[in-house]
CSV table of C-alpha atoms in Angstrom, one decimal:
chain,number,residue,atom,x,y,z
A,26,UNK,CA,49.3,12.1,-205.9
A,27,UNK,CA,47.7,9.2,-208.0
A,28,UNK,CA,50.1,6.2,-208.7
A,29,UNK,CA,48.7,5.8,-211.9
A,30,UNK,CA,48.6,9.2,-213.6
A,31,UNK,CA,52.9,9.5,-212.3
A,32,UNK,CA,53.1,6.2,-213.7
A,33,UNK,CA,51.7,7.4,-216.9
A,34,UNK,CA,53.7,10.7,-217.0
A,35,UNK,CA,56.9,8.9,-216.3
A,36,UNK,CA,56.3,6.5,-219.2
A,37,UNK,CA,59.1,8.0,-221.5
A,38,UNK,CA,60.8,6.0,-218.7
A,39,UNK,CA,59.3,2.8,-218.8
A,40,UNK,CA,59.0,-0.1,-220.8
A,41,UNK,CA,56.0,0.4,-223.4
A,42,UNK,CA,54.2,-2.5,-222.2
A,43,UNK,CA,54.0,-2.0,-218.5
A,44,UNK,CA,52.3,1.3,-219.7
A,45,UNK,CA,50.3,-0.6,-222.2
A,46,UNK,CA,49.5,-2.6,-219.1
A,47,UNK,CA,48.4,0.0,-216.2
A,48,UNK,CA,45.9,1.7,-219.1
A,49,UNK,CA,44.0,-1.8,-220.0
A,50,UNK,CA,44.3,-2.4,-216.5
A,51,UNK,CA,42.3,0.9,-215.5
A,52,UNK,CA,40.0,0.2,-218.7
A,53,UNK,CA,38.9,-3.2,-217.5
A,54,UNK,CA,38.7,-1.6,-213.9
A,55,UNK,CA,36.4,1.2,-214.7
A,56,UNK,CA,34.4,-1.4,-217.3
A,57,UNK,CA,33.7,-3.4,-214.5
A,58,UNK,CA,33.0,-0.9,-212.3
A,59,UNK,CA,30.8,1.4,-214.5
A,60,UNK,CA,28.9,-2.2,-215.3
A,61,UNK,CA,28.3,-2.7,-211.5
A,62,UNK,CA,27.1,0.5,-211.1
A,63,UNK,CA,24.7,0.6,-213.6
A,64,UNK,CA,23.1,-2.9,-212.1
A,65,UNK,CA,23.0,-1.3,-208.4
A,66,UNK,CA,21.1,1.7,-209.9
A,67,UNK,CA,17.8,-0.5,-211.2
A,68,UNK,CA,18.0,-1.9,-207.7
A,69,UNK,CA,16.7,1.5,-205.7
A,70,UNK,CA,14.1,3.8,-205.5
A,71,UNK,CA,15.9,6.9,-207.1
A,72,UNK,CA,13.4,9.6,-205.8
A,73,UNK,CA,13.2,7.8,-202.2
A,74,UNK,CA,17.2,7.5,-202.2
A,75,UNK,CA,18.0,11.2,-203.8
A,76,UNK,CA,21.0,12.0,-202.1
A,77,UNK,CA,22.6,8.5,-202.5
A,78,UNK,CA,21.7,8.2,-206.3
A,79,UNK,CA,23.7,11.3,-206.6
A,80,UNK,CA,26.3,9.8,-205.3
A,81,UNK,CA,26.2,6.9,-207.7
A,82,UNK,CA,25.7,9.4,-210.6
A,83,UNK,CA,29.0,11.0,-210.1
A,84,UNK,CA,30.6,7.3,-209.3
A,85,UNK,CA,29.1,6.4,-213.4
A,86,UNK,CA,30.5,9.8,-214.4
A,87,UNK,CA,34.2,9.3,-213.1
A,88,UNK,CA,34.1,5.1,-214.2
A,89,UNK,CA,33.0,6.4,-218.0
A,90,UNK,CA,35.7,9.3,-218.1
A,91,UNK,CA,38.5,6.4,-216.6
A,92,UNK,CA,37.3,3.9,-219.3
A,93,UNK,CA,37.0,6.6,-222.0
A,94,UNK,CA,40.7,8.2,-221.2
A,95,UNK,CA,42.2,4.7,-220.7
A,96,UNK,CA,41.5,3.8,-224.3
A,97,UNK,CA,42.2,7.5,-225.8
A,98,UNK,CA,45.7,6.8,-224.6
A,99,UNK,CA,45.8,3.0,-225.6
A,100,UNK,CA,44.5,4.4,-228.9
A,101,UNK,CA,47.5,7.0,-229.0
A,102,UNK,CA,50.2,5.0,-227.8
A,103,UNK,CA,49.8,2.4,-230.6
A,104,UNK,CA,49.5,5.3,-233.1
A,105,UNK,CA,53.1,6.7,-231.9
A,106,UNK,CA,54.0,2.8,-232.1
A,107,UNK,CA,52.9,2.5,-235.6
């Protein structure tokens, strides 16, 4: 149900760059993200805010795991390439 992961599992079918692509793509994405995240959480009261820091806890946790993914697979695809 997410675009991007049947793009990726379809990418036998695809030309290696527009896979290439969607990973740096979500990398740069989930950078970003992550980055913004991190600045919004020295802007609250953590203890005040509980439930919404949670919230932004598991928003860090999915950006890192997208960025981290996103260049495991860049990493593997250019190994195959090589």
């Amino acid at each position: 149900k997410n675009p991007l992961e049947l793009r990726i599992f379809f990418g036998e079918h695809r030309p290696h760059d527009a896979v290439v692509a969607d990973l740096e793509r979500l990398r740069e994405h989930a950078a970003a993200h992550l980055a913004e995240l991190e600045q919004i959480e020295r802007t609250f009261d953590h203890d005040q805010h509980l439930f919404p820091y949670l919230t932004l806890l598991r928003g860090k946790a999915n950006a890192a795991a997208d960025a981290a993914w996103a260049e495991q697979a860049l990493e593997l695809l250019e190994r195959r390439r090589a």
